[in-house]
Amino acid sequence: GENVEQHPSTLSVQEGDSAVIKCTYSDSASNYFPWYKQELGKRPQLIIDIRSNVGEKKDQRIAVTLNKTAKHFSLHITETQPEDSAVYFCAARAGGFKTIFGAGTRLFVKA
Amino acid sequence: DAGVIQSPRHEVTEMGQEVTLRCKPISGHDYLFWYRQTMMRGLELLIYFNNNVPIDDSGMPEDRFSAKMPNASFSTLKIQPSEPRDSAVYFCASTHRVDKNIQYFGAGTRLSVL
């Protein structure tokens, strides 16, 4: 079945630096890739997504890139701030409604 | 709308007991998902429903787990008998077929099985 691998599991950066989280997926039919942010003790919330017909998408300080050939996609956060500290989940969906999530990356932004 | 509502928020029970988690999706949403979150495995999809019908339950770990959706505004996830390894946060999420890209999560139920 579909599998989504996410790395690293933990990431610590200094405030103002960039953070990059990488994911790979196994199902070549996957065509939608959302990213969710989960703050401590709260629910996951969608922060950005990308479709398979697009290679890159940006929204202020966050951007996602997708390489369909290599079956990997990444989240980039620039100018990190302490409030970016959270767990980030990548996910992949191959049509339908079944979304497979990665194991998550715990991001710490040190002030 | 108050969003997806889950109850209870916390549940502590002893091994062997039956546990029932409840979820009320956002009104008008026709898809409902149950996820389990653990440190080791992240967010795992257990089962999802469309118009109250289970579509894919391949993520349900074993027969001790069962889920129902008797109507469009209510779903339950039951574990019987519960085991310590079932301890996790269980999330319910809902979405609408028109805007299926966004899944709205509930606040979760933190289950501890002693």
Coordinates of C-alpha atoms in Angstrom, one line a residue, chain B residues 25-100:
Chain B
P25 CA -18.5 16.0 12.2
I26 CA -19.0 19.4 10.8
S27 CA -22.6 19.8 9.6
G28 CA -22.9 19.1 5.9
H29 CA -19.6 17.2 5.7
D30 CA -20.1 13.8 4.0
Y31 CA -16.7 12.2 4.8
L32 CA -15.5 11.3 8.3
F33 CA -12.1 9.9 9.2
W34 CA -10.7 8.3 12.3
Y35 CA -6.9 8.6 13.0
R36 CA -4.6 7.3 15.7
Q37 CA -1.5 9.3 16.6
T38 CA 1.5 7.8 18.5
M39 CA 5.0 9.1 18.8
M40 CA 6.4 6.1 17.0
R41 CA 4.0 5.9 14.0
G42 CA 2.6 9.5 13.7
L43 CA -0.9 9.8 12.3
E44 CA -2.4 6.6 11.0
L45 CA -5.7 6.4 9.2
L46 CA -7.9 3.8 10.8
I47 CA -11.1 4.0 8.8
Y48 CA -13.2 6.5 6.9
F49 CA -16.8 6.8 6.0
N50 CA -18.7 8.4 3.1
N51 CA -22.4 9.2 3.7
N52 CA -22.3 7.0 6.9
V53 CA -20.9 4.0 5.0
P54 CA -17.5 2.6 5.8
I55 CA -15.3 2.9 2.7
D56 CA -11.9 1.7 3.8
D57 CA -11.2 0.1 7.1
S58 CA -7.8 -1.4 6.2
G59 CA -6.1 0.7 8.9
M60 CA -8.1 -0.8 11.7
P61 CA -5.4 -2.7 13.7
E62 CA -7.4 -5.7 14.7
D63 CA -10.8 -7.1 15.5
R64 CA -10.8 -5.4 18.9
F65 CA -11.4 -2.1 17.0
S66 CA -14.8 -1.3 15.5
A67 CA -16.3 1.9 14.2
K68 CA -19.9 2.9 13.3
M69 CA -21.6 5.9 11.9
P70 CA -25.3 5.5 12.5
N71 CA -26.2 8.9 11.1
A72 CA -24.5 11.9 9.4
S73 CA -23.8 13.7 12.7
F74 CA -22.4 11.0 14.8
S75 CA -19.7 8.3 14.8
T76 CA -18.1 6.1 17.4
L77 CA -14.8 4.2 17.6
K78 CA -14.9 1.3 20.0
I79 CA -12.1 -0.7 21.5
Q80 CA -13.0 -4.0 23.2
P81 CA -11.1 -5.2 25.1
S82 CA -8.6 -2.4 25.4
E83 CA -4.9 -3.0 25.8
P84 CA -2.0 -0.7 27.0
R85 CA -0.6 -0.5 23.5
D86 CA -3.9 1.2 22.4
S87 CA -2.8 4.2 24.4
A88 CA -2.6 7.1 21.9
V89 CA -4.4 10.2 20.8
Y90 CA -7.4 9.4 18.5
F91 CA -8.5 12.1 16.1
C92 CA -11.7 12.4 14.1
A93 CA -11.7 14.6 11.0
S94 CA -14.4 15.5 8.4
T95 CA -14.5 17.0 5.0
H96 CA -16.9 17.6 2.1
R97 CA -16.5 16.1 -1.3
V98 CA -16.6 19.5 -2.9
D99 CA -13.6 20.8 -0.9
K100 CA -12.0 17.4 -0.1

